[in-house]
Amino acid sequence: MTHSFALHIPDADLEPDPLDPAQIVSGTPEVSGKVVWESEDGRQIRGIWQITPGVVTDTEADELFVVISGSATVEVEGGATFTVGPGDLAVLRAGDRTTWTVHETLRKAYAISL
């Protein structure tokens, strides 16, 4: 999209985005998402992401996100552990290795810089 827009995040239709099985620590989490804007050079991405309960690992990009619904505990290897829920804003640094324990299906809006 190259123009200004608004989107009601709780009702947005998302597409399945299967996890790499190596990322799944426990449970059967499923991920879906939608990129709503990307810069021409692909270095800035804005979107919506959702994950169902379970435990997964990830290596993060430079990201700011706001939780819309659900909750999770995010453990940053060698750093902080925090729990996020509706209305919480969080920042992850590029290269952070994280473990996400998703307590209830979590939906977030995000801005990533690559």
mmCIF file of N, CA and C in Angstrom:
data_model
loop_
_atom_site.group_PDB
_atom_site.id
_atom_site.type_symbol
_atom_site.label_atom_id
_atom_site.label_comp_id
_atom_site.label_asym_id
_atom_site.label_seq_id
_atom_site.Cartn_x
_atom_site.Cartn_y
_atom_site.Cartn_z
ATOM 1 N N MET A 1 0.841 -1.178 0.000
ATOM 2 C CA MET A 1 0.000 0.000 0.000
ATOM 3 C C MET A 1 0.887 1.242 0.000
ATOM 4 N N THR A 2 0.538 2.178 -0.816
ATOM 5 C CA THR A 2 1.336 3.391 -0.906
ATOM 6 C C THR A 2 0.588 4.606 -0.397
ATOM 7 N N HIS A 3 -0.596 4.405 0.178
ATOM 8 C CA HIS A 3 -1.405 5.520 0.643
ATOM 9 C C HIS A 3 -1.723 5.357 2.131
ATOM 10 N N SER A 4 -2.257 6.412 2.712
ATOM 11 C CA SER A 4 -2.663 6.353 4.109
ATOM 12 C C SER A 4 -3.911 5.486 4.234
ATOM 13 N N PHE A 5 -4.091 4.840 5.380
ATOM 14 C CA PHE A 5 -5.228 3.958 5.572
ATOM 15 C C PHE A 5 -5.458 3.714 7.052
ATOM 16 N N ALA A 6 -6.575 3.117 7.369
ATOM 17 C CA ALA A 6 -6.882 2.674 8.732
ATOM 18 C C ALA A 6 -7.395 1.242 8.638
ATOM 19 N N LEU A 7 -7.171 0.475 9.698
ATOM 20 C CA LEU A 7 -7.561 -0.930 9.725
ATOM 21 C C LEU A 7 -7.962 -1.290 11.142
ATOM 22 N N HIS A 8 -9.090 -1.946 11.306
ATOM 23 C CA HIS A 8 -9.536 -2.393 12.630
ATOM 24 C C HIS A 8 -8.849 -3.733 12.922
ATOM 25 N N ILE A 9 -7.818 -3.713 13.724
ATOM 26 C CA ILE A 9 -6.941 -4.867 13.942
ATOM 27 C C ILE A 9 -7.679 -6.104 14.465
ATOM 28 N N PRO A 10 -8.593 -5.985 15.440
ATOM 29 C CA PRO A 10 -9.243 -7.198 15.954
ATOM 30 C C PRO A 10 -10.010 -7.994 14.897
ATOM 31 N N ASP A 11 -10.510 -7.318 13.852
ATOM 32 C CA ASP A 11 -11.303 -8.000 12.831
ATOM 33 C C ASP A 11 -10.524 -8.317 11.557
ATOM 34 N N ALA A 12 -9.266 -7.973 11.490
ATOM 35 C CA ALA A 12 -8.485 -8.170 10.267
ATOM 36 C C ALA A 12 -8.342 -9.652 9.941
ATOM 37 N N ASP A 13 -8.546 -9.992 8.673
ATOM 38 C CA ASP A 13 -8.340 -11.367 8.213
ATOM 39 C C ASP A 13 -6.844 -11.608 8.074
ATOM 40 N N LEU A 14 -6.382 -12.724 8.633
ATOM 41 C CA LEU A 14 -4.969 -13.069 8.595
ATOM 42 C C LEU A 14 -4.771 -14.334 7.774
ATOM 43 N N GLU A 15 -3.570 -14.495 7.243
ATOM 44 C CA GLU A 15 -3.207 -15.669 6.453
ATOM 45 C C GLU A 15 -2.311 -16.581 7.276
ATOM 46 N N PRO A 16 -2.478 -17.915 7.145
ATOM 47 C CA PRO A 16 -1.581 -18.837 7.858
ATOM 48 C C PRO A 16 -0.120 -18.563 7.501
ATOM 49 N N ASP A 17 0.741 -18.660 8.502
ATOM 50 C CA ASP A 17 2.177 -18.431 8.338
ATOM 51 C C ASP A 17 2.887 -19.502 9.166
ATOM 52 N N PRO A 18 2.970 -20.738 8.630
ATOM 53 C CA PRO A 18 3.457 -21.862 9.425
ATOM 54 C C PRO A 18 4.828 -21.626 10.054
ATOM 55 N N LEU A 19 4.943 -22.067 11.296
ATOM 56 C CA LEU A 19 6.209 -22.011 12.024
ATOM 57 C C LEU A 19 7.155 -23.093 11.510
ATOM 58 N N ASP A 20 8.446 -22.823 11.603
ATOM 59 C CA ASP A 20 9.448 -23.865 11.398
ATOM 60 C C ASP A 20 9.306 -24.812 12.592
ATOM 61 N N PRO A 21 9.107 -26.108 12.372
ATOM 62 C CA PRO A 21 8.935 -27.042 13.493
ATOM 63 C C PRO A 21 10.057 -26.966 14.531
ATOM 64 N N ALA A 22 11.254 -26.540 14.108
ATOM 65 C CA ALA A 22 12.380 -26.419 15.045
ATOM 66 C C ALA A 22 12.155 -25.313 16.068
ATOM 67 N N GLN A 23 11.240 -24.381 15.791
ATOM 68 C CA GLN A 23 10.952 -23.289 16.719
ATOM 69 C C GLN A 23 9.994 -23.711 17.833
ATOM 70 N N ILE A 24 9.256 -24.787 17.637
ATOM 71 C CA ILE A 24 8.239 -25.193 18.602
ATOM 72 C C ILE A 24 8.880 -25.977 19.743
ATOM 73 N N VAL A 25 8.726 -25.441 20.964
ATOM 74 C CA VAL A 25 9.251 -26.083 22.166
ATOM 75 C C VAL A 25 8.193 -27.007 22.760
ATOM 76 N N SER A 26 6.936 -26.531 22.831
ATOM 77 C CA SER A 26 5.851 -27.368 23.328
ATOM 78 C C SER A 26 4.514 -26.864 22.815
ATOM 79 N N GLY A 27 3.532 -27.751 22.842
ATOM 80 C CA GLY A 27 2.200 -27.415 22.356
ATOM 81 C C GLY A 27 2.130 -27.506 20.850
ATOM 82 N N THR A 28 1.048 -26.973 20.313
ATOM 83 C CA THR A 28 0.833 -26.966 18.864
ATOM 84 C C THR A 28 0.460 -25.555 18.400
ATOM 85 N N PRO A 29 1.329 -24.587 18.669
ATOM 86 C CA PRO A 29 1.008 -23.205 18.303
ATOM 87 C C PRO A 29 0.896 -23.042 16.786
ATOM 88 N N GLU A 30 -0.046 -22.188 16.396
ATOM 89 C CA GLU A 30 -0.226 -21.844 14.988
ATOM 90 C C GLU A 30 -0.106 -20.337 14.839
ATOM 91 N N VAL A 31 0.552 -19.922 13.774
ATOM 92 C CA VAL A 31 0.800 -18.506 13.525
ATOM 93 C C VAL A 31 0.071 -18.079 12.255
ATOM 94 N N SER A 32 -0.444 -16.850 12.300
ATOM 95 C CA SER A 32 -1.016 -16.234 11.108
ATOM 96 C C SER A 32 -0.633 -14.762 11.131
ATOM 97 N N GLY A 33 -0.749 -14.125 9.986
ATOM 98 C CA GLY A 33 -0.370 -12.722 9.948
ATOM 99 C C GLY A 33 -0.793 -12.041 8.672
ATOM 100 N N LYS A 34 -0.476 -10.759 8.624
ATOM 101 C CA LYS A 34 -0.787 -9.954 7.447
ATOM 102 C C LYS A 34 0.156 -8.759 7.449
ATOM 103 N N VAL A 35 0.895 -8.583 6.372
ATOM 104 C CA VAL A 35 1.691 -7.372 6.181
ATOM 105 C C VAL A 35 0.738 -6.340 5.608
ATOM 106 N N VAL A 36 0.621 -5.197 6.284
ATOM 107 C CA VAL A 36 -0.294 -4.145 5.811
ATOM 108 C C VAL A 36 0.445 -3.021 5.089
ATOM 109 N N TRP A 37 1.765 -2.936 5.275
ATOM 110 C CA TRP A 37 2.573 -1.927 4.583
ATOM 111 C C TRP A 37 4.027 -2.365 4.603
ATOM 112 N N GLU A 38 4.705 -2.131 3.487
ATOM 113 C CA GLU A 38 6.140 -2.407 3.397
ATOM 114 C C GLU A 38 6.782 -1.305 2.563
ATOM 115 N N SER A 39 7.932 -0.822 3.025
ATOM 116 C CA SER A 39 8.640 0.221 2.286
ATOM 117 C C SER A 39 9.140 -0.340 0.954
ATOM 118 N N GLU A 40 9.398 0.555 0.019
ATOM 119 C CA GLU A 40 9.861 0.123 -1.303
ATOM 120 C C GLU A 40 11.127 -0.707 -1.232
ATOM 121 N N ASP A 41 12.016 -0.394 -0.281
ATOM 122 C CA ASP A 41 13.271 -1.148 -0.165
ATOM 123 C C ASP A 41 13.140 -2.395 0.714
ATOM 124 N N GLY A 42 11.939 -2.624 1.272
ATOM 125 C CA GLY A 42 11.699 -3.820 2.077
ATOM 126 C C GLY A 42 12.296 -3.779 3.478
ATOM 127 N N ARG A 43 12.820 -2.639 3.886
ATOM 128 C CA ARG A 43 13.485 -2.559 5.190
ATOM 129 C C ARG A 43 12.554 -2.136 6.327
ATOM 130 N N GLN A 44 11.365 -1.661 6.004
ATOM 131 C CA GLN A 44 10.368 -1.282 7.005
ATOM 132 C C GLN A 44 9.100 -2.084 6.718
ATOM 133 N N ILE A 45 8.607 -2.787 7.730
ATOM 134 C CA ILE A 45 7.424 -3.625 7.553
ATOM 135 C C ILE A 45 6.453 -3.330 8.691
ATOM 136 N N ARG A 46 5.186 -3.174 8.355
ATOM 137 C CA ARG A 46 4.132 -2.976 9.351
ATOM 138 C C ARG A 46 3.102 -4.075 9.148
ATOM 139 N N GLY A 47 2.591 -4.633 10.244
ATOM 140 C CA GLY A 47 1.632 -5.696 10.063
ATOM 141 C C GLY A 47 0.939 -6.128 11.334
ATOM 142 N N ILE A 48 0.235 -7.241 11.197
ATOM 143 C CA ILE A 48 -0.501 -7.867 12.288
ATOM 144 C C ILE A 48 -0.028 -9.315 12.355
ATOM 145 N N TRP A 49 0.142 -9.818 13.573
ATOM 146 C CA TRP A 49 0.654 -11.175 13.780
ATOM 147 C C TRP A 49 -0.132 -11.801 14.910
ATOM 148 N N GLN A 50 -0.412 -13.088 14.770
ATOM 149 C CA GLN A 50 -1.168 -13.804 15.801
ATOM 150 C C GLN A 50 -0.562 -15.185 16.015
ATOM 151 N N ILE A 51 -0.579 -15.633 17.287
ATOM 152 C CA ILE A 51 -0.087 -16.964 17.621
ATOM 153 C C ILE A 51 -1.002 -17.568 18.681
ATOM 154 N N THR A 52 -1.297 -18.864 18.515
ATOM 155 C CA THR A 52 -2.126 -19.582 19.477
ATOM 156 C C THR A 52 -1.238 -20.136 20.596
ATOM 157 N N PRO A 53 -1.824 -20.610 21.704
ATOM 158 C CA PRO A 53 -1.023 -21.042 22.855
ATOM 159 C C PRO A 53 0.017 -22.124 22.535
ATOM 160 N N GLY A 54 1.127 -22.015 23.248
ATOM 161 C CA GLY A 54 2.251 -22.929 23.112
ATOM 162 C C GLY A 54 3.526 -22.192 23.473
ATOM 163 N N VAL A 55 4.656 -22.861 23.263
ATOM 164 C CA VAL A 55 5.955 -22.259 23.549
ATOM 165 C C VAL A 55 6.808 -22.362 22.287
ATOM 166 N N VAL A 56 7.356 -21.217 21.854
ATOM 167 C CA VAL A 56 8.177 -21.164 20.649
ATOM 168 C C VAL A 56 9.420 -20.309 20.894
ATOM 169 N N THR A 57 10.426 -20.536 20.072
ATOM 170 C CA THR A 57 11.633 -19.720 20.105
ATOM 171 C C THR A 57 11.714 -18.896 18.826
ATOM 172 N N ASP A 58 12.470 -17.804 18.894
ATOM 173 C CA ASP A 58 12.629 -16.952 17.718
ATOM 174 C C ASP A 58 13.910 -16.143 17.863
ATOM 175 N N THR A 59 14.425 -15.674 16.742
ATOM 176 C CA THR A 59 15.482 -14.669 16.719
ATOM 177 C C THR A 59 14.841 -13.425 16.126
ATOM 178 N N GLU A 60 14.855 -12.351 16.884
ATOM 179 C CA GLU A 60 14.056 -11.172 16.572
ATOM 180 C C GLU A 60 14.745 -10.206 15.617
ATOM 181 N N ALA A 61 13.903 -9.418 14.947
ATOM 182 C CA ALA A 61 14.335 -8.241 14.199
ATOM 183 C C ALA A 61 14.154 -7.044 15.132
ATOM 184 N N ASP A 62 14.557 -5.878 14.706
ATOM 185 C CA ASP A 62 14.304 -4.640 15.452
ATOM 186 C C ASP A 62 12.809 -4.377 15.338
ATOM 187 N N GLU A 63 12.080 -4.530 16.451
ATOM 188 C CA GLU A 63 10.619 -4.499 16.394
ATOM 189 C C GLU A 63 10.009 -3.746 17.564
ATOM 190 N N LEU A 64 8.967 -3.000 17.254
ATOM 191 C CA LEU A 64 8.092 -2.405 18.249
ATOM 192 C C LEU A 64 6.724 -3.024 18.001
ATOM 193 N N PHE A 65 6.066 -3.510 19.069
ATOM 194 C CA PHE A 65 4.725 -4.054 18.876
ATOM 195 C C PHE A 65 3.804 -3.651 20.013
ATOM 196 N N VAL A 66 2.503 -3.676 19.714
ATOM 197 C CA VAL A 66 1.455 -3.407 20.683
ATOM 198 C C VAL A 66 0.522 -4.603 20.674
ATOM 199 N N VAL A 67 0.267 -5.168 21.850
ATOM 200 C CA VAL A 67 -0.626 -6.314 21.965
ATOM 201 C C VAL A 67 -2.071 -5.828 21.902
ATOM 202 N N ILE A 68 -2.842 -6.469 21.060
ATOM 203 C CA ILE A 68 -4.251 -6.144 20.889
ATOM 204 C C ILE A 68 -5.109 -7.057 21.760
ATOM 205 N N SER A 69 -4.770 -8.342 21.795
ATOM 206 C CA SER A 69 -5.514 -9.306 22.601
ATOM 207 C C SER A 69 -4.598 -10.471 22.958
ATOM 208 N N GLY A 70 -4.986 -11.213 24.017
ATOM 209 C CA GLY A 70 -4.211 -12.370 24.447
ATOM 210 C C GLY A 70 -3.085 -11.995 25.381
ATOM 211 N N SER A 71 -2.263 -12.998 25.707
ATOM 212 C CA SER A 71 -1.129 -12.739 26.594
ATOM 213 C C SER A 71 -0.012 -13.754 26.359
ATOM 214 N N ALA A 72 1.198 -13.323 26.665
ATOM 215 C CA ALA A 72 2.375 -14.167 26.532
ATOM 216 C C ALA A 72 3.465 -13.669 27.462
ATOM 217 N N THR A 73 4.345 -14.571 27.839
ATOM 218 C CA THR A 73 5.568 -14.211 28.549
ATOM 219 C C THR A 73 6.707 -14.368 27.556
ATOM 220 N N VAL A 74 7.516 -13.319 27.427
ATOM 221 C CA VAL A 74 8.640 -13.312 26.495
ATOM 222 C C VAL A 74 9.924 -13.292 27.312
ATOM 223 N N GLU A 75 10.739 -14.304 27.103
ATOM 224 C CA GLU A 75 12.033 -14.394 27.787
ATOM 225 C C GLU A 75 13.130 -14.101 26.764
ATOM 226 N N VAL A 76 13.917 -13.064 27.021
ATOM 227 C CA VAL A 76 15.028 -12.698 26.150
ATOM 228 C C VAL A 76 16.281 -13.352 26.720
ATOM 229 N N GLU A 77 16.922 -14.189 25.911
ATOM 230 C CA GLU A 77 18.123 -14.880 26.369
ATOM 231 C C GLU A 77 19.154 -13.863 26.853
ATOM 232 N N GLY A 78 19.605 -14.008 28.100
ATOM 233 C CA GLY A 78 20.583 -13.100 28.669
ATOM 234 C C GLY A 78 20.033 -11.733 29.016
ATOM 235 N N GLY A 79 18.707 -11.604 29.024
ATOM 236 C CA GLY A 79 18.102 -10.294 29.282
ATOM 237 C C GLY A 79 16.825 -10.411 30.085
ATOM 238 N N ALA A 80 15.905 -9.543 29.792
ATOM 239 C CA ALA A 80 14.653 -9.426 30.545
ATOM 240 C C ALA A 80 13.671 -10.540 30.215
ATOM 241 N N THR A 81 12.768 -10.773 31.162
ATOM 242 C CA THR A 81 11.579 -11.600 30.936
ATOM 243 C C THR A 81 10.396 -10.715 31.272
ATOM 244 N N PHE A 82 9.431 -10.645 30.366
ATOM 245 C CA PHE A 82 8.269 -9.795 30.604
ATOM 246 C C PHE A 82 7.018 -10.462 30.078
ATOM 247 N N THR A 83 5.898 -10.136 30.718
ATOM 248 C CA THR A 83 4.600 -10.635 30.289
ATOM 249 C C THR A 83 3.850 -9.482 29.651
ATOM 250 N N VAL A 84 3.242 -9.753 28.485
ATOM 251 C CA VAL A 84 2.505 -8.731 27.755
ATOM 252 C C VAL A 84 1.057 -9.158 27.571
ATOM 253 N N GLY A 85 0.180 -8.158 27.559
ATOM 254 C CA GLY A 85 -1.242 -8.368 27.345
ATOM 255 C C GLY A 85 -1.819 -7.165 26.638
ATOM 256 N N PRO A 86 -3.143 -7.133 26.464
ATOM 257 C CA PRO A 86 -3.789 -6.054 25.718
ATOM 258 C C PRO A 86 -3.363 -4.662 26.188
ATOM 259 N N GLY A 87 -2.965 -3.848 25.217
ATOM 260 C CA GLY A 87 -2.554 -2.476 25.501
ATOM 261 C C GLY A 87 -1.079 -2.311 25.792
ATOM 262 N N ASP A 88 -0.334 -3.420 25.955
ATOM 263 C CA ASP A 88 1.102 -3.317 26.255
ATOM 264 C C ASP A 88 1.907 -3.078 24.984
ATOM 265 N N LEU A 89 2.918 -2.231 25.110
ATOM 266 C CA LEU A 89 3.876 -1.966 24.053
ATOM 267 C C LEU A 89 5.187 -2.628 24.449
ATOM 268 N N ALA A 90 5.857 -3.253 23.498
ATOM 269 C CA ALA A 90 7.147 -3.887 23.777
ATOM 270 C C ALA A 90 8.109 -3.583 22.632
ATOM 271 N N VAL A 91 9.393 -3.611 22.956
ATOM 272 C CA VAL A 91 10.448 -3.388 21.980
ATOM 273 C C VAL A 91 11.410 -4.557 22.050
ATOM 274 N N LEU A 92 11.740 -5.114 20.885
ATOM 275 C CA LEU A 92 12.730 -6.188 20.782
ATOM 276 C C LEU A 92 13.863 -5.691 19.894
ATOM 277 N N ARG A 93 15.074 -6.062 20.278
ATOM 278 C CA ARG A 93 16.250 -5.654 19.506
ATOM 279 C C ARG A 93 16.591 -6.717 18.473
ATOM 280 N N ALA A 94 17.140 -6.276 17.349
ATOM 281 C CA ALA A 94 17.596 -7.207 16.319
ATOM 282 C C ALA A 94 18.610 -8.170 16.934
ATOM 283 N N GLY A 95 18.412 -9.446 16.689
ATOM 284 C CA GLY A 95 19.318 -10.471 17.189
ATOM 285 C C GLY A 95 18.920 -11.066 18.521
ATOM 286 N N ASP A 96 17.954 -10.442 19.235
ATOM 287 C CA ASP A 96 17.485 -11.041 20.487
ATOM 288 C C ASP A 96 16.992 -12.457 20.215
ATOM 289 N N ARG A 97 17.452 -13.385 21.036
ATOM 290 C CA ARG A 97 16.949 -14.764 20.972
ATOM 291 C C ARG A 97 15.899 -14.871 22.068
ATOM 292 N N THR A 98 14.683 -15.212 21.671
ATOM 293 C CA THR A 98 13.571 -15.185 22.604
ATOM 294 C C THR A 98 12.865 -16.527 22.696
ATOM 295 N N THR A 99 12.205 -16.720 23.848
ATOM 296 C CA THR A 99 11.282 -17.827 24.033
ATOM 297 C C THR A 99 9.945 -17.212 24.411
ATOM 298 N N TRP A 100 8.924 -17.507 23.631
ATOM 299 C CA TRP A 100 7.568 -16.997 23.840
ATOM 300 C C TRP A 100 6.722 -18.111 24.437
ATOM 301 N N THR A 101 6.179 -17.874 25.633
ATOM 302 C CA THR A 101 5.191 -18.772 26.217
ATOM 303 C C THR A 101 3.852 -18.076 26.065
ATOM 304 N N VAL A 102 3.053 -18.561 25.135
ATOM 305 C CA VAL A 102 1.775 -17.924 24.817
ATOM 306 C C VAL A 102 0.695 -18.560 25.685
ATOM 307 N N HIS A 103 0.100 -17.741 26.553
ATOM 308 C CA HIS A 103 -0.898 -18.222 27.501
ATOM 309 C C HIS A 103 -2.289 -18.277 26.878
ATOM 310 N N GLU A 104 -2.645 -17.256 26.099
ATOM 311 C CA GLU A 104 -3.896 -17.241 25.345
ATOM 312 C C GLU A 104 -3.602 -16.568 24.017
ATOM 313 N N THR A 105 -4.310 -16.976 22.977
ATOM 314 C CA THR A 105 -4.024 -16.500 21.626
ATOM 315 C C THR A 105 -3.723 -15.005 21.636
ATOM 316 N N LEU A 106 -2.535 -14.675 21.139
ATOM 317 C CA LEU A 106 -2.025 -13.309 21.169
ATOM 318 C C LEU A 106 -2.077 -12.713 19.770
ATOM 319 N N ARG A 107 -2.628 -11.510 19.670
ATOM 320 C CA ARG A 107 -2.629 -10.750 18.416
ATOM 321 C C ARG A 107 -1.933 -9.429 18.686
ATOM 322 N N LYS A 108 -1.001 -9.078 17.806
ATOM 323 C CA LYS A 108 -0.252 -7.832 17.971
ATOM 324 C C LYS A 108 -0.157 -7.100 16.653
ATOM 325 N N ALA A 109 -0.008 -5.779 16.753
ATOM 326 C CA ALA A 109 0.345 -4.932 15.614
ATOM 327 C C ALA A 109 1.824 -4.624 15.772
ATOM 328 N N TYR A 110 2.565 -4.682 14.671
ATOM 329 C CA TYR A 110 4.016 -4.516 14.790
ATOM 330 C C TYR A 110 4.576 -3.581 13.718
ATOM 331 N N ALA A 111 5.748 -3.061 14.030
ATOM 332 C CA ALA A 111 6.572 -2.288 13.096
ATOM 333 C C ALA A 111 7.976 -2.855 13.201
ATOM 334 N N ILE A 112 8.487 -3.365 12.089
ATOM 335 C CA ILE A 112 9.819 -3.977 12.054
ATOM 336 C C ILE A 112 10.727 -3.143 11.156
ATOM 337 N N SER A 113 11.969 -2.976 11.611
ATOM 338 C CA SER A 113 13.010 -2.339 10.813
ATOM 339 C C SER A 113 14.101 -3.365 10.552
ATOM 340 N N LEU A 114 14.450 -3.559 9.300
ATOM 341 C CA LEU A 114 15.501 -4.526 8.934
ATOM 342 C C LEU A 114 16.770 -3.804 8.523
#
